[in-house]
Amino acid sequence: MPSDGSGRQPKYQRIAAELKAAIRSGRYGPGDRLPGENDLMAAHGVARMTARQALGVLQAEGLAEARKGAGVFVREFRLIRRRGIQRLAADVWSQGRSIWAADTEDRELVVDFLSATDEPAPSAIAVVLGLAEGARACVRRRRFLLDGKPVLLATSYLDAALTAGTAIAEPDSGPGGIYARLADLGREPVRFREEVRSRMPTPEEADRLGLVPGTPVVLVCRTAYTADGHAVEVNEMTLDASAYVLEYEFDAQ
Amino acid sequence: MPSDGSGRQPKYQRIAAELKAAIRSGRYGPGDRLPGENDLMAAHGVARMTARQALGVLQAEGLAEARKGAGVFVREFRLIRRRGIQRLAADVWSQGRSIWAADTEDRELVVDFLSATDEPAPSAIAVVLGLAEGARACVRRRRFLLDGKPVLLATSYLDAALTAGTAIAEPDSGPGGIYARLADLGREPVRFREEVRSRMPTPEEADRLGLVPGTPVVLVCRTAYTADGHAVEVNEMTLDASAYVLEYEFDAQ
């Protein structure tokens, strides 16, 4: 979004806007050190607090991060492009150019935490899965890292009565994962709904995702449906908002 | 997401978790006043700062808002469900229950700001639209209100060479809007890509959307494509994250 009304902007915002433009133009690339407080004070004739505020803006927006004693650096983190509708990846639409640069093609998400437990289904989940109040859920929790940094927490809920004794209730759900196992049970998901929200993280989420202060989380709640329209899985995902672009493509009408 | 590790939680977080549970359970509904600092101090035997921090958590997460001199209230704002793929709204999938309550069916987004201007295309936009460097864009800016509160800023970019002299270049683009006008020109959009991100707002965005401090924005960049795969419009939207749930539904594979 183009910034306007620059005439009325406080100085620190104008300096921040210049730094952002310099990052966008590629003058400062990922991992580069930005001008420090002393540099900005000299270049713009401003007080230390103003220079600090300007650098604070970039940090609050997730564009830069402070490293103790070393200065403020352009964040190295490359955005992950998460495609909601994979089947379209290969066709002409996906070859169009995109606003936000992102690449994961050469990188892999690594799971560093995984558990599968049997628990009472939270009541909101029970409603979606069509379970009786107090019924039990198979709960699969995972955390994903990219380049060594946690980026995604995911918790899947399924009907424990359906999954008991199957590989779905095991940490390793076997080749093809839980959707392949659901297909084995005649409950293959054929349709998905994803609901997307964003908010500031809870302290626990910030800790588990190692979030830079001022970074929101994106919440994706994905429900998987069988051909007869029943929900078989609810997956609540919590994403580091500074790490992800979600992409959805669809036809008109 | 279920909270765990409550044994190690600081007191203010435990109090905040209780208040959140009470909101979720409906004990405090939208617009209700939450217990004040004095109430929390008496009920939990904590210092004023602890009570204030607990209420601060709810405000930071967008669940509650302080009103000067009156206390802290459960936010009245009802979530807007924005369906990325409208055509599916009527079928069985949409009748499934959803995690996040939301209703807009009885409400209408009102446009309170609208402009259509001819400007140099920002370079990232020019690349997507396939315009030459320095080419001009038709830029349509709008702001949408719901229940009197700004919730969405939208800026559309089109090729000015295509739209010059048409209703697309006018504030009122006529019945059916700009997509109908593009169809008149033989450039009907038949496919869309939406890219979704989230970050903290710039000061200008926070001001234009009237955001409660600690509320992120969701950025949706929507590109509209014609049948021959050319991008005809880029629409950059900035949403009040506390007001929206984005919904996408799609088939497996």
Coordinates of C-alpha atoms in Angstrom, one line a residue:
Chain A
M1 CA 0.0 0.0 0.0
P2 CA 1.5 3.3 -1.0
S3 CA 2.1 5.7 2.0
D4 CA 0.6 9.1 1.6
G5 CA 0.2 12.2 3.8
S6 CA 4.0 12.2 4.3
G7 CA 4.0 15.9 5.0
R8 CA 2.3 15.4 8.4
Q9 CA 4.4 12.3 9.4
P10 CA 6.5 12.5 12.5
K11 CA 10.3 12.4 11.7
Y12 CA 10.8 8.8 13.0
Q13 CA 8.1 7.6 10.6
R14 CA 9.7 9.4 7.7
I15 CA 13.1 7.8 8.5
A16 CA 11.4 4.4 8.9
A17 CA 9.7 4.9 5.5
E18 CA 13.1 5.6 3.9
L19 CA 14.6 2.5 5.5
K20 CA 11.7 0.4 4.3
A21 CA 12.0 1.7 0.8
A22 CA 15.7 0.9 0.9
I23 CA 14.9 -2.7 1.9
R24 CA 12.2 -3.0 -0.8
S25 CA 14.6 -1.7 -3.4
G26 CA 17.2 -4.3 -2.3
R27 CA 19.8 -1.8 -1.1
Y28 CA 19.7 -3.7 2.2
G29 CA 19.1 -7.4 1.7
P30 CA 18.1 -10.2 4.1
G31 CA 20.7 -10.4 6.9
D32 CA 22.2 -7.0 6.1
R33 CA 22.9 -4.6 9.0
L34 CA 20.8 -1.4 8.9
P35 CA 22.3 2.0 9.7
G36 CA 22.6 2.3 13.5
E37 CA 21.3 4.9 15.8
N38 CA 24.5 7.0 15.5
D39 CA 24.3 6.7 11.7
L40 CA 20.7 7.9 11.6
M41 CA 21.4 10.7 14.0
A42 CA 24.2 12.0 11.8
A43 CA 22.4 11.5 8.5
H44 CA 19.0 13.0 9.6
G45 CA 20.1 15.4 12.3
V46 CA 17.8 13.8 14.9
A47 CA 18.0 12.8 18.5
R48 CA 18.9 9.3 19.6
M49 CA 15.3 8.6 20.7
T50 CA 14.0 9.5 17.2
A51 CA 16.6 7.2 15.5
R52 CA 15.6 4.4 18.0
Q53 CA 11.9 4.9 17.2
A54 CA 12.5 4.7 13.5
L55 CA 14.4 1.4 13.9
G56 CA 11.6 0.3 16.3
V57 CA 9.0 0.7 13.6
L58 CA 10.8 -1.8 11.3
Q59 CA 11.2 -4.2 14.2
A60 CA 7.5 -3.9 15.1
E61 CA 6.5 -4.6 11.5
G62 CA 8.7 -7.7 11.4
L63 CA 11.0 -6.3 8.7
A64 CA 14.1 -6.1 10.9
E65 CA 15.4 -7.6 14.1
A66 CA 17.8 -6.4 16.8
R67 CA 20.7 -8.6 17.7
K68 CA 22.2 -7.9 21.1
G69 CA 25.2 -5.6 20.8
A70 CA 25.4 -6.0 17.1
G71 CA 22.7 -3.7 15.7
V72 CA 19.5 -4.0 13.8
F73 CA 19.4 -6.3 10.8
V74 CA 17.0 -6.9 7.9
R75 CA 15.2 -10.1 8.8
E76 CA 16.7 -13.1 6.9
F77 CA 13.5 -15.0 7.2
R78 CA 12.2 -15.9 3.8
L79 CA 8.4 -16.2 3.5
I80 CA 6.8 -19.6 3.1
R81 CA 4.2 -19.8 0.4
R82 CA 1.5 -22.1 1.7
R83 CA -0.9 -23.1 -1.1
G84 CA -4.4 -23.9 0.1
I85 CA -5.3 -25.6 -3.1
Q86 CA -2.3 -27.7 -4.2
R87 CA -3.8 -29.2 -7.3
L88 CA -3.5 -25.9 -9.1
A89 CA 0.2 -25.5 -8.5
A90 CA 1.2 -26.7 -11.9
D91 CA -1.1 -24.8 -14.2
V92 CA -0.9 -21.5 -15.9
W93 CA -2.4 -19.5 -13.0
S94 CA 0.5 -20.4 -10.8
Q95 CA 2.9 -19.1 -13.3
G96 CA 1.6 -15.6 -13.0
R97 CA 3.8 -13.2 -11.1
S98 CA 3.1 -12.5 -7.5
I99 CA 3.4 -9.4 -5.3
W100 CA 5.1 -11.1 -2.4
A101 CA 8.3 -12.9 -3.1
A102 CA 8.5 -16.2 -1.4
D103 CA 10.2 -19.5 -1.9
T104 CA 10.0 -22.8 -0.2
E105 CA 10.6 -25.0 -3.2
D106 CA 14.2 -25.9 -2.0
R107 CA 13.4 -26.1 1.7
E108 CA 11.7 -28.5 4.0
L109 CA 9.6 -28.1 7.0
V110 CA 11.0 -30.2 9.8
V111 CA 8.8 -31.6 12.6
D112 CA 10.6 -31.3 16.0
F113 CA 7.7 -32.2 18.2
L114 CA 5.0 -34.7 17.8
S115 CA 2.6 -36.4 20.1
A116 CA -0.6 -38.4 19.7
T117 CA -2.8 -38.6 22.7
D118 CA -6.4 -39.6 23.7
E119 CA -8.1 -36.7 25.4
P120 CA -11.6 -35.3 26.1
A121 CA -12.6 -33.4 23.0
P122 CA -12.8 -29.6 23.6
S123 CA -16.5 -28.7 23.3
A124 CA -16.2 -26.5 20.2
I125 CA -14.3 -29.3 18.4
A126 CA -16.9 -31.9 19.5
V127 CA -19.6 -29.8 17.9
V128 CA -17.8 -29.7 14.6
L129 CA -16.9 -33.4 14.6
G130 CA -20.4 -34.3 15.6
L131 CA -19.3 -36.0 18.8
A132 CA -21.3 -36.3 22.0
E133 CA -20.5 -33.9 24.9
G134 CA -17.6 -35.5 26.8
A135 CA -16.6 -37.8 24.0
R136 CA -12.9 -38.4 23.5
A137 CA -10.7 -37.1 20.7
C138 CA -7.4 -38.4 19.2
V139 CA -5.2 -35.3 19.4
R140 CA -2.1 -35.0 17.3
R141 CA 0.2 -32.1 18.2
R142 CA 3.1 -31.1 16.0
R143 CA 5.6 -28.2 15.7
F144 CA 7.3 -27.4 12.4
L145 CA 10.7 -25.7 12.0
L146 CA 12.1 -24.0 8.9
D147 CA 15.8 -23.2 8.8
G148 CA 15.9 -24.1 12.5
K149 CA 13.2 -21.6 13.5
P150 CA 9.7 -22.7 14.7
V151 CA 7.1 -21.4 12.3
L152 CA 4.0 -23.5 12.8
L153 CA 2.1 -25.3 15.6
A154 CA -0.6 -27.7 14.5
T155 CA -3.1 -29.6 16.6
S156 CA -5.4 -32.1 14.9
Y157 CA -8.5 -33.6 16.4
L158 CA -10.3 -36.7 15.3
D159 CA -12.9 -39.0 16.7
A160 CA -11.0 -41.3 19.1
A161 CA -13.7 -44.0 18.6
L162 CA -12.8 -44.0 14.9
T163 CA -9.0 -43.9 15.3
A164 CA -8.5 -46.2 18.3
G165 CA -6.2 -49.1 17.4
T166 CA -5.2 -47.5 14.1
A167 CA -1.9 -45.8 13.1
I168 CA -3.7 -42.5 13.4
A169 CA -3.4 -42.8 17.1
E170 CA 0.3 -43.5 16.8
P171 CA 3.0 -40.7 16.5
D172 CA 4.0 -42.2 13.1
S173 CA 0.8 -42.5 11.1
G174 CA 2.6 -44.4 8.2
P175 CA 3.0 -43.6 4.5
G176 CA 0.6 -41.0 3.2
G177 CA -0.2 -39.8 6.8
I178 CA -3.5 -39.7 8.5
Y179 CA -5.5 -38.9 5.3
A180 CA -4.3 -42.2 3.8
R181 CA -5.3 -44.0 7.1
L182 CA -8.7 -42.3 7.0
A183 CA -9.1 -43.6 3.4
D184 CA -8.2 -47.1 4.7
L185 CA -11.1 -46.7 7.1
G186 CA -13.5 -45.6 4.3
R187 CA -13.5 -42.1 5.7
E188 CA -11.3 -40.3 3.1
P189 CA -11.4 -36.5 3.2
V190 CA -12.4 -35.1 -0.2
R191 CA -13.1 -31.5 0.7
F192 CA -11.6 -28.9 3.0
R193 CA -12.6 -25.7 4.6
E194 CA -10.0 -23.3 5.9
E195 CA -10.8 -20.4 8.1
V196 CA -8.1 -17.8 8.6
R197 CA -7.8 -15.2 11.4
S198 CA -5.0 -13.2 13.0
R199 CA -4.3 -11.8 16.4
M200 CA -1.4 -11.2 18.8
P201 CA 0.0 -14.3 20.3
T202 CA -0.5 -15.6 23.8
P203 CA 2.7 -15.6 25.8
E204 CA 2.8 -19.4 25.4
E205 CA 2.5 -19.2 21.6
A206 CA 5.2 -16.4 21.4
D207 CA 7.5 -18.7 23.4
R208 CA 6.8 -21.9 21.4
L209 CA 7.2 -20.0 18.0
G210 CA 10.2 -17.9 19.2
L211 CA 8.4 -14.8 17.9
V212 CA 10.0 -11.4 17.6
P213 CA 8.0 -9.0 19.8
G214 CA 5.3 -7.3 17.8
T215 CA 4.7 -10.3 15.5
P216 CA 1.1 -11.5 15.2
V217 CA 0.1 -15.1 14.6
V218 CA -2.1 -16.3 11.8
L219 CA -4.7 -18.9 12.9
V220 CA -5.8 -21.4 10.3
C221 CA -8.6 -23.8 11.3
R222 CA -8.8 -26.5 8.7
T223 CA -11.8 -28.9 8.6
A224 CA -11.6 -32.1 6.5
Y225 CA -14.9 -33.5 5.2
T226 CA -15.8 -36.9 3.8
A227 CA -17.9 -37.4 0.6
D228 CA -21.1 -37.6 2.7
G229 CA -20.3 -34.2 4.3
H230 CA -19.2 -35.3 7.7
A231 CA -16.2 -33.6 9.3
V232 CA -13.5 -36.1 10.1
E233 CA -10.7 -33.9 11.3
V234 CA -10.2 -30.4 12.6
N235 CA -6.7 -29.0 12.5
E236 CA -6.0 -25.9 14.4
M237 CA -2.8 -24.3 13.1
T238 CA -0.9 -21.3 14.6
L239 CA 1.6 -19.7 12.2
D240 CA 4.3 -17.2 12.7
A241 CA 2.7 -14.4 10.7
S242 CA 6.1 -13.0 9.7
A243 CA 7.0 -16.3 8.0
Y244 CA 4.0 -17.1 5.9
V245 CA 2.0 -16.1 2.9
L246 CA -1.2 -18.1 2.4
E247 CA -2.3 -18.5 -1.1
Y248 CA -5.7 -19.5 -2.5
E249 CA -6.8 -19.7 -6.1
F250 CA -10.3 -20.2 -7.3
D251 CA -12.6 -19.7 -10.3
A252 CA -15.1 -16.9 -10.6
Q253 CA -18.7 -17.5 -9.5
Chain B
M1 CA -5.8 -24.2 21.2
P2 CA -5.9 -25.7 24.7
S3 CA -3.6 -24.0 27.1
D4 CA -1.3 -26.2 29.0
G5 CA 1.5 -25.9 31.5
S6 CA -0.8 -23.8 33.7
G7 CA 1.2 -24.7 36.8
R8 CA 4.1 -22.5 35.7
Q9 CA 1.9 -19.6 34.5
P10 CA 2.3 -16.2 36.1
K11 CA -0.7 -15.1 38.1
Y12 CA -1.9 -12.5 35.7
Q13 CA -2.0 -15.1 32.9
R14 CA -4.0 -17.5 35.0
I15 CA -6.5 -14.7 35.8
A16 CA -6.6 -13.7 32.1
A17 CA -7.2 -17.4 31.2
E18 CA -10.2 -17.5 33.7
L19 CA -11.7 -14.4 32.2
K20 CA -11.3 -15.7 28.7
A21 CA -13.0 -19.0 29.7
A22 CA -15.8 -16.9 31.2
I23 CA -16.2 -15.0 27.9
R24 CA -16.1 -18.2 25.9
S25 CA -18.7 -19.8 28.1
G26 CA -21.0 -16.8 27.5
R27 CA -20.9 -15.7 31.2
Y28 CA -19.7 -12.3 29.9
G29 CA -21.3 -11.5 26.5
P30 CA -20.4 -8.9 23.9
G31 CA -20.6 -5.4 25.5
D32 CA -20.6 -6.7 29.1
R33 CA -18.4 -5.0 31.6
L34 CA -15.6 -7.3 32.9
P35 CA -14.6 -7.4 36.6
G36 CA -12.5 -4.3 37.3
E37 CA -9.1 -4.1 38.9
N38 CA -10.6 -3.8 42.4
D39 CA -12.8 -6.8 41.8
L40 CA -9.9 -8.9 40.6
M41 CA -7.7 -7.8 43.5
A42 CA -10.3 -8.8 46.0
A43 CA -11.3 -12.1 44.2
H44 CA -7.7 -13.3 43.6
G45 CA -5.7 -11.6 46.4
V46 CA -3.4 -9.9 43.9
A47 CA -1.8 -6.5 43.5
R48 CA -3.3 -3.8 41.3
M49 CA -0.6 -4.3 38.7
T50 CA -1.3 -8.0 38.4
A51 CA -5.0 -7.3 37.9
R52 CA -4.2 -4.6 35.3
Q53 CA -1.9 -7.0 33.5
A54 CA -4.6 -9.6 33.4
L55 CA -7.1 -7.2 31.8
G56 CA -4.3 -6.0 29.5
V57 CA -3.9 -9.5 28.1
L58 CA -7.5 -9.6 27.0
Q59 CA -7.2 -6.2 25.4
A60 CA -3.9 -7.1 23.6
E61 CA -5.7 -10.2 22.2
G62 CA -8.6 -8.1 21.0
L63 CA -11.1 -9.8 23.2
A64 CA -11.9 -6.7 25.4
E65 CA -11.5 -3.0 25.2
A66 CA -11.1 -0.3 27.8
R67 CA -13.5 2.6 27.8
K68 CA -12.3 5.7 29.5
G69 CA -13.5 5.9 33.1
A70 CA -16.0 3.1 32.6
G71 CA -13.9 -0.1 32.8
V72 CA -13.0 -2.9 30.5
F73 CA -15.7 -4.4 28.3
V74 CA -16.0 -7.6 26.2
R75 CA -15.7 -6.4 22.6
E76 CA -19.0 -6.1 20.9
F77 CA -17.6 -6.4 17.5
R78 CA -19.0 -9.4 15.7
L79 CA -16.7 -11.2 13.2
I80 CA -17.3 -10.8 9.5
R81 CA -17.1 -14.1 7.6
R82 CA -15.5 -13.3 4.3
R83 CA -16.0 -16.2 1.8
G84 CA -13.2 -16.5 -0.7
I85 CA -15.2 -18.8 -2.9
Q86 CA -18.8 -17.6 -2.9
R87 CA -20.3 -20.1 -5.3
L88 CA -20.0 -22.8 -2.6
A89 CA -22.0 -20.9 -0.1
A90 CA -25.2 -22.8 -0.7
D91 CA -24.1 -26.4 -0.8
V92 CA -23.8 -29.0 1.9
W93 CA -20.3 -28.0 2.9
S94 CA -21.3 -24.6 4.0
Q95 CA -23.9 -26.1 6.2
G96 CA -21.3 -27.8 8.4
R97 CA -20.7 -26.2 11.8
S98 CA -17.8 -23.8 12.1
I99 CA -15.4 -23.2 15.0
W100 CA -15.6 -19.4 14.9
A101 CA -19.0 -17.9 15.3
A102 CA -19.6 -15.1 12.8
D103 CA -22.5 -13.5 11.1
T104 CA -22.8 -10.8 8.5
E105 CA -25.9 -12.1 6.8
D106 CA -28.1 -9.3 8.3
R107 CA -25.5 -6.6 8.0
E108 CA -24.0 -4.6 5.2
L109 CA -20.6 -3.1 4.5
V110 CA -20.9 0.6 3.8
V111 CA -18.4 2.5 1.7
D112 CA -17.5 5.8 3.3
F113 CA -14.6 6.7 1.1
L114 CA -14.2 6.2 -2.6
S115 CA -11.8 7.7 -5.2
A116 CA -10.7 6.7 -8.7
T117 CA -7.5 8.3 -9.9
D118 CA -4.9 8.0 -12.7
E119 CA -1.4 7.5 -11.2
P120 CA 1.9 6.0 -12.1
A121 CA 1.7 2.2 -11.3
P122 CA 3.8 1.2 -8.3
S123 CA 6.5 -1.0 -9.8
A124 CA 5.4 -4.3 -8.0
I125 CA 1.9 -3.8 -9.4
A126 CA 3.2 -3.0 -12.9
V127 CA 5.1 -6.3 -12.9
V128 CA 1.9 -8.3 -12.0
L129 CA -0.3 -6.4 -14.5
G130 CA 2.4 -6.8 -17.2
L131 CA 2.7 -3.0 -17.6
A132 CA 5.8 -1.2 -18.8
E133 CA 7.9 0.6 -16.2
G134 CA 6.4 4.0 -15.6
A135 CA 3.0 3.1 -17.1
R136 CA -0.1 4.5 -15.5
A137 CA -2.6 2.7 -13.4
C138 CA -6.3 3.4 -12.7
V139 CA -6.3 3.3 -8.9
R140 CA -9.6 2.9 -7.0
R141 CA -9.5 3.4 -3.3
R142 CA -12.3 2.5 -0.9
R143 CA -12.9 2.2 2.8
F144 CA -15.6 0.0 4.2
L145 CA -17.5 0.4 7.5
L146 CA -19.5 -2.1 9.4
D147 CA -21.7 -1.0 12.2
G148 CA -20.1 2.4 11.9
K149 CA -16.5 1.0 12.4
P150 CA -13.9 1.0 9.6
V151 CA -12.9 -2.6 8.9
L152 CA -11.4 -2.7 5.4
L153 CA -9.2 -0.5 3.2
A154 CA -9.1 -1.6 -0.4
T155 CA -7.0 -0.3 -3.3
S156 CA -7.5 -1.7 -6.8
Y157 CA -5.1 -1.2 -9.6
L158 CA -5.9 -1.7 -13.3
D159 CA -4.2 -0.8 -16.6
A160 CA -5.1 2.9 -17.2
A161 CA -4.7 2.4 -20.9
L162 CA -7.5 -0.2 -20.7
T163 CA -9.9 1.7 -18.4
A164 CA -9.5 5.3 -19.7
G165 CA -12.8 6.7 -20.8
T166 CA -14.8 3.8 -19.2
A167 CA -16.9 3.7 -16.0
I168 CA -14.0 1.9 -14.3
A169 CA -12.2 5.2 -14.2
E170 CA -15.3 6.8 -12.5
P171 CA -16.1 6.6 -8.8
D172 CA -19.4 4.9 -9.6
S173 CA -18.5 2.1 -11.9
G174 CA -22.2 1.2 -12.6
P175 CA -24.2 -1.9 -12.1
G176 CA -22.2 -5.1 -11.4
G177 CA -19.1 -3.0 -10.7
I178 CA -15.8 -3.1 -12.4
Y179 CA -15.9 -6.8 -13.1
A180 CA -19.0 -6.2 -15.2
R181 CA -17.3 -3.3 -17.0
L182 CA -14.2 -5.5 -17.6
A183 CA -16.6 -8.1 -19.2
D184 CA -18.0 -5.3 -21.4
L185 CA -14.4 -4.7 -22.6
G186 CA -13.9 -8.5 -23.3
R187 CA -11.6 -8.8 -20.3
E188 CA -13.8 -10.6 -17.8
P189 CA -12.0 -12.0 -14.8
V190 CA -12.7 -15.8 -14.5
R191 CA -10.1 -16.7 -11.9
F192 CA -8.7 -15.3 -8.8
R193 CA -5.6 -15.7 -6.6
E194 CA -5.7 -14.4 -3.1
E195 CA -2.6 -14.1 -1.0
V196 CA -3.0 -13.6 2.7
R197 CA -0.5 -12.2 5.2
S198 CA -0.7 -10.5 8.6
R199 CA 1.5 -8.0 10.4
M200 CA 1.1 -5.1 12.8
P201 CA -0.4 -2.0 11.2
T202 CA 1.5 1.1 10.2
P203 CA 0.4 4.2 12.2
E204 CA -1.6 5.4 9.2
E205 CA -3.4 2.1 8.8
A206 CA -4.2 2.0 12.6
D207 CA -5.6 5.5 12.3
R208 CA -7.7 4.9 9.2
L209 CA -9.1 1.6 10.6
G210 CA -9.5 3.0 14.1
L211 CA -7.7 -0.1 15.5
V212 CA -7.5 -0.9 19.2
P213 CA -3.8 -1.0 20.1
G214 CA -2.4 -4.5 19.8
T215 CA -4.6 -5.3 16.9
P216 CA -2.8 -6.7 13.7
V217 CA -4.0 -6.2 10.2
V218 CA -4.6 -8.9 7.6
L219 CA -3.4 -8.2 4.1
V220 CA -5.2 -9.8 1.3
C221 CA -3.8 -9.3 -2.2
R222 CA -6.3 -10.4 -4.8
T223 CA -5.3 -10.8 -8.4
A224 CA -8.0 -11.2 -11.1
Y225 CA -7.2 -13.1 -14.2
T226 CA -8.9 -13.3 -17.6
A227 CA -9.4 -16.6 -19.5
D228 CA -6.1 -16.2 -21.3
G229 CA -4.3 -16.0 -18.0
H230 CA -3.5 -12.3 -17.9
A231 CA -3.9 -10.3 -14.7
V232 CA -6.4 -7.5 -15.1
E233 CA -6.7 -6.2 -11.6
V234 CA -4.7 -6.3 -8.4
N235 CA -6.7 -5.4 -5.3
E236 CA -4.7 -4.8 -2.1
M237 CA -6.9 -5.0 1.0
T238 CA -6.0 -4.2 4.6
L239 CA -8.4 -5.7 7.1
D240 CA -8.9 -5.1 10.8
A241 CA -7.8 -8.5 12.0
S242 CA -10.1 -8.5 15.0
A243 CA -13.1 -8.1 12.7
Y244 CA -12.6 -10.8 10.1
V245 CA -12.6 -14.5 9.5
L246 CA -11.5 -15.4 6.0
E247 CA -13.0 -18.7 4.7
Y248 CA -11.9 -20.8 1.8
E249 CA -13.3 -24.1 0.8
F250 CA -11.9 -26.5 -1.8
D251 CA -11.8 -30.1 -3.0
A252 CA -9.0 -32.5 -2.2
Q253 CA -6.2 -32.9 -4.9

